[in-house]
Amino acid sequence: MELTKETIDYLAKVTPGYVAIYRVNGSVVETLYHSPDLPDQNGMSREEYDRLTAGNASTIVLSEDLPGLMNALRRCIETGEPLDYHYRVIHKTQGFDWVHARARICGELKGCPVFLATYVNASVETDIYRKILNSTDRMIYICDSKTRKLLYANETAIKRRKSISGDFAGSTCYSYM
């Protein structure tokens, strides 16, 4: 179904939460709408967020996570099944943050699929586990077994490394440790 501006405006108005509507044109993800408070989730003002994502909303996704997200989008387009995916995005003050995206194709615009996406800050979802991992004096690292990329380091590991920040995005486990 070809979407109109009125339909997109209606979807934006009636969908609660952190919402965005995207048109996927090949490998370019064009933002048609995002809820006013979505940039806050990335520690950014609306202007900063819009400047970063102008032209391609996927620029906010960490480069290591982008191929997986784009594959999930392609599967969604091919099968019509909803997208349910966790990945990391740039955060202004924290370096990066985890998000949980749920999306579904809601129509087409100029021959390209349009997705309605809702977001949950996945870090909030996992705070209870983070609190448990941070309550020990043992260093805990979580790494991707294939790429050896460091996905998580608890507070004890960060302090013992004498790192000023917990920014380890893109680091391999052996280079960080």
Coordinates of C-alpha atoms in Angstrom, one line a residue:
M1 CA 0.0 0.0 0.0
E2 CA 1.4 3.4 -1.0
L3 CA 1.5 5.7 2.0
T4 CA 0.5 9.3 2.0
K5 CA 1.9 12.1 4.2
E6 CA -1.4 12.1 6.0
T7 CA -1.1 8.4 6.8
I8 CA 2.5 8.8 8.1
D9 CA 1.4 11.7 10.2
Y10 CA -1.5 9.7 11.6
L11 CA 0.8 6.7 12.5
A12 CA 3.3 9.1 14.2
K13 CA 0.5 10.7 16.2
V14 CA -1.2 7.5 17.4
T15 CA 1.9 5.3 18.2
P16 CA 3.0 5.6 21.8
G17 CA 6.6 5.6 23.0
Y18 CA 9.9 6.2 21.3
V19 CA 8.9 5.9 17.7
A20 CA 10.4 6.4 14.3
I21 CA 9.2 5.9 10.7
Y22 CA 11.8 5.1 8.1
R23 CA 11.8 4.5 4.3
V24 CA 14.4 2.0 3.3
N25 CA 15.9 2.7 -0.1
G26 CA 18.6 0.1 -0.7
S27 CA 21.2 0.6 2.0
V28 CA 19.9 4.1 2.9
V29 CA 17.5 4.4 5.8
E30 CA 15.6 7.7 5.5
T31 CA 13.9 9.2 8.5
L32 CA 10.3 10.2 7.8
Y33 CA 9.5 10.9 11.4
H34 CA 10.9 10.4 14.9
S35 CA 9.3 11.2 18.2
P36 CA 10.5 14.4 19.7
D37 CA 12.1 12.7 22.8
L38 CA 14.0 10.0 20.8
P39 CA 17.2 12.1 20.6
D40 CA 17.2 12.3 24.4
Q41 CA 17.8 8.5 24.5
N42 CA 21.1 9.2 22.8
G43 CA 22.1 12.1 25.1
M44 CA 21.6 14.5 22.2
S45 CA 19.5 17.5 21.4
R46 CA 17.1 17.2 18.5
E47 CA 19.4 19.3 16.3
E48 CA 22.4 17.1 17.1
Y49 CA 20.5 14.0 16.4
D50 CA 19.0 15.3 13.2
R51 CA 22.4 16.4 12.0
L52 CA 24.0 13.0 12.7
T53 CA 21.2 11.0 11.1
A54 CA 20.5 13.4 8.1
G55 CA 20.7 11.5 4.9
N56 CA 20.9 8.1 6.5
A57 CA 19.5 7.2 9.9
S58 CA 21.8 4.1 10.1
T59 CA 24.8 6.4 10.8
I60 CA 23.9 6.4 14.5
V61 CA 24.4 2.6 14.6
L62 CA 27.9 1.4 15.6
S63 CA 29.7 0.1 12.6
E64 CA 30.2 -3.4 14.1
D65 CA 26.4 -3.8 14.5
L66 CA 25.3 -2.3 11.2
P67 CA 25.7 -5.4 9.0
G68 CA 23.5 -7.5 11.4
L69 CA 20.9 -4.8 11.6
M70 CA 20.8 -4.4 7.8
N71 CA 20.5 -8.2 7.4
A72 CA 17.6 -8.2 9.8
L73 CA 15.9 -5.4 7.8
R74 CA 16.4 -7.3 4.6
R75 CA 14.9 -10.4 6.1
C76 CA 11.9 -8.4 7.3
I77 CA 11.4 -7.0 3.8
E78 CA 11.7 -10.4 2.2
T79 CA 9.5 -12.3 4.7
G80 CA 7.1 -9.6 6.0
E81 CA 7.9 -10.8 9.5
P82 CA 8.4 -8.2 12.2
L83 CA 11.9 -7.1 13.2
D84 CA 13.0 -7.6 16.8
Y85 CA 16.6 -6.7 17.2
H86 CA 19.2 -5.5 19.8
Y87 CA 22.1 -3.3 18.7
R88 CA 24.3 -0.4 19.8
V89 CA 23.9 3.2 18.9
I90 CA 26.1 6.3 19.4
H91 CA 25.5 8.0 22.7
K92 CA 26.9 11.5 23.1
T93 CA 28.1 11.1 26.7
Q94 CA 28.4 7.3 27.2
G95 CA 30.1 6.5 23.9
F96 CA 27.3 4.0 23.0
D97 CA 24.1 2.5 24.3
W98 CA 22.1 -0.6 23.6
V99 CA 18.7 -0.3 22.0
H100 CA 15.9 -2.8 21.4
A101 CA 14.1 -2.1 18.1
R102 CA 10.8 -3.6 17.1
A103 CA 9.7 -2.7 13.6
R104 CA 7.2 -3.7 11.0
I105 CA 6.6 -2.7 7.4
C106 CA 3.6 -0.4 7.3
G107 CA 3.5 0.3 3.6
E108 CA 5.5 1.8 0.8
L109 CA 6.6 5.2 -0.3
K110 CA 7.8 5.7 -3.9
G111 CA 8.3 2.0 -4.3
C112 CA 10.4 1.5 -1.1
P113 CA 9.3 -0.2 2.1
V114 CA 8.4 2.0 5.1
F115 CA 8.9 0.8 8.6
L116 CA 7.3 1.8 11.8
A117 CA 9.8 1.2 14.6
T118 CA 9.5 1.4 18.4
Y119 CA 12.5 1.6 20.6
V120 CA 13.3 0.6 24.1
N121 CA 16.6 1.5 25.7
A122 CA 17.9 -2.0 26.1
S123 CA 20.3 -0.8 28.8
V124 CA 17.3 0.0 31.0
E125 CA 15.9 -3.5 30.3
T126 CA 19.2 -5.0 31.5
D127 CA 19.9 -2.7 34.4
I128 CA 19.1 -5.5 36.9
Y129 CA 21.8 -7.7 35.4
R130 CA 24.3 -4.8 35.2
K131 CA 23.7 -4.1 38.9
I132 CA 24.5 -7.7 39.8
L133 CA 27.6 -7.7 37.6
N134 CA 28.8 -4.4 39.1
S135 CA 28.3 -5.5 42.7
T136 CA 31.3 -7.9 42.6
D137 CA 35.0 -7.1 43.1
R138 CA 35.8 -9.5 40.2
M139 CA 36.5 -8.3 36.7
I140 CA 33.9 -9.4 34.2
Y141 CA 34.3 -9.1 30.5
I142 CA 31.8 -10.2 27.8
C143 CA 33.3 -10.7 24.3
D144 CA 31.9 -11.9 21.0
S145 CA 33.4 -15.4 20.5
K146 CA 33.8 -15.0 16.7
T147 CA 35.0 -11.4 16.3
R148 CA 36.7 -11.1 19.8
K149 CA 35.0 -7.7 20.2
L150 CA 34.5 -6.5 23.7
L151 CA 30.7 -6.1 24.3
Y152 CA 30.7 -5.4 28.1
A153 CA 33.1 -4.7 31.0
N154 CA 31.8 -4.3 34.5
E155 CA 32.8 -1.4 36.7
T156 CA 35.5 -3.3 38.5
A157 CA 37.2 -4.2 35.2
I158 CA 37.0 -0.6 34.0
K159 CA 38.5 0.7 37.3
R160 CA 41.3 -1.8 37.4
R161 CA 42.3 -0.9 33.9
K162 CA 42.5 2.7 35.1
S163 CA 40.4 3.8 32.2
I164 CA 38.9 7.2 32.4
S165 CA 35.8 6.1 30.7
G166 CA 34.1 2.8 30.0
D167 CA 34.3 3.5 26.3
F168 CA 35.5 0.2 24.8
A169 CA 33.3 0.3 21.6
G170 CA 35.1 -1.4 18.8
S171 CA 37.9 -2.8 21.0
T172 CA 38.9 -6.4 20.9
C173 CA 39.0 -8.1 24.2
Y174 CA 42.8 -8.7 24.1
S175 CA 43.6 -5.0 23.2
Y176 CA 41.3 -3.6 25.9
M177 CA 42.5 -6.0 28.6

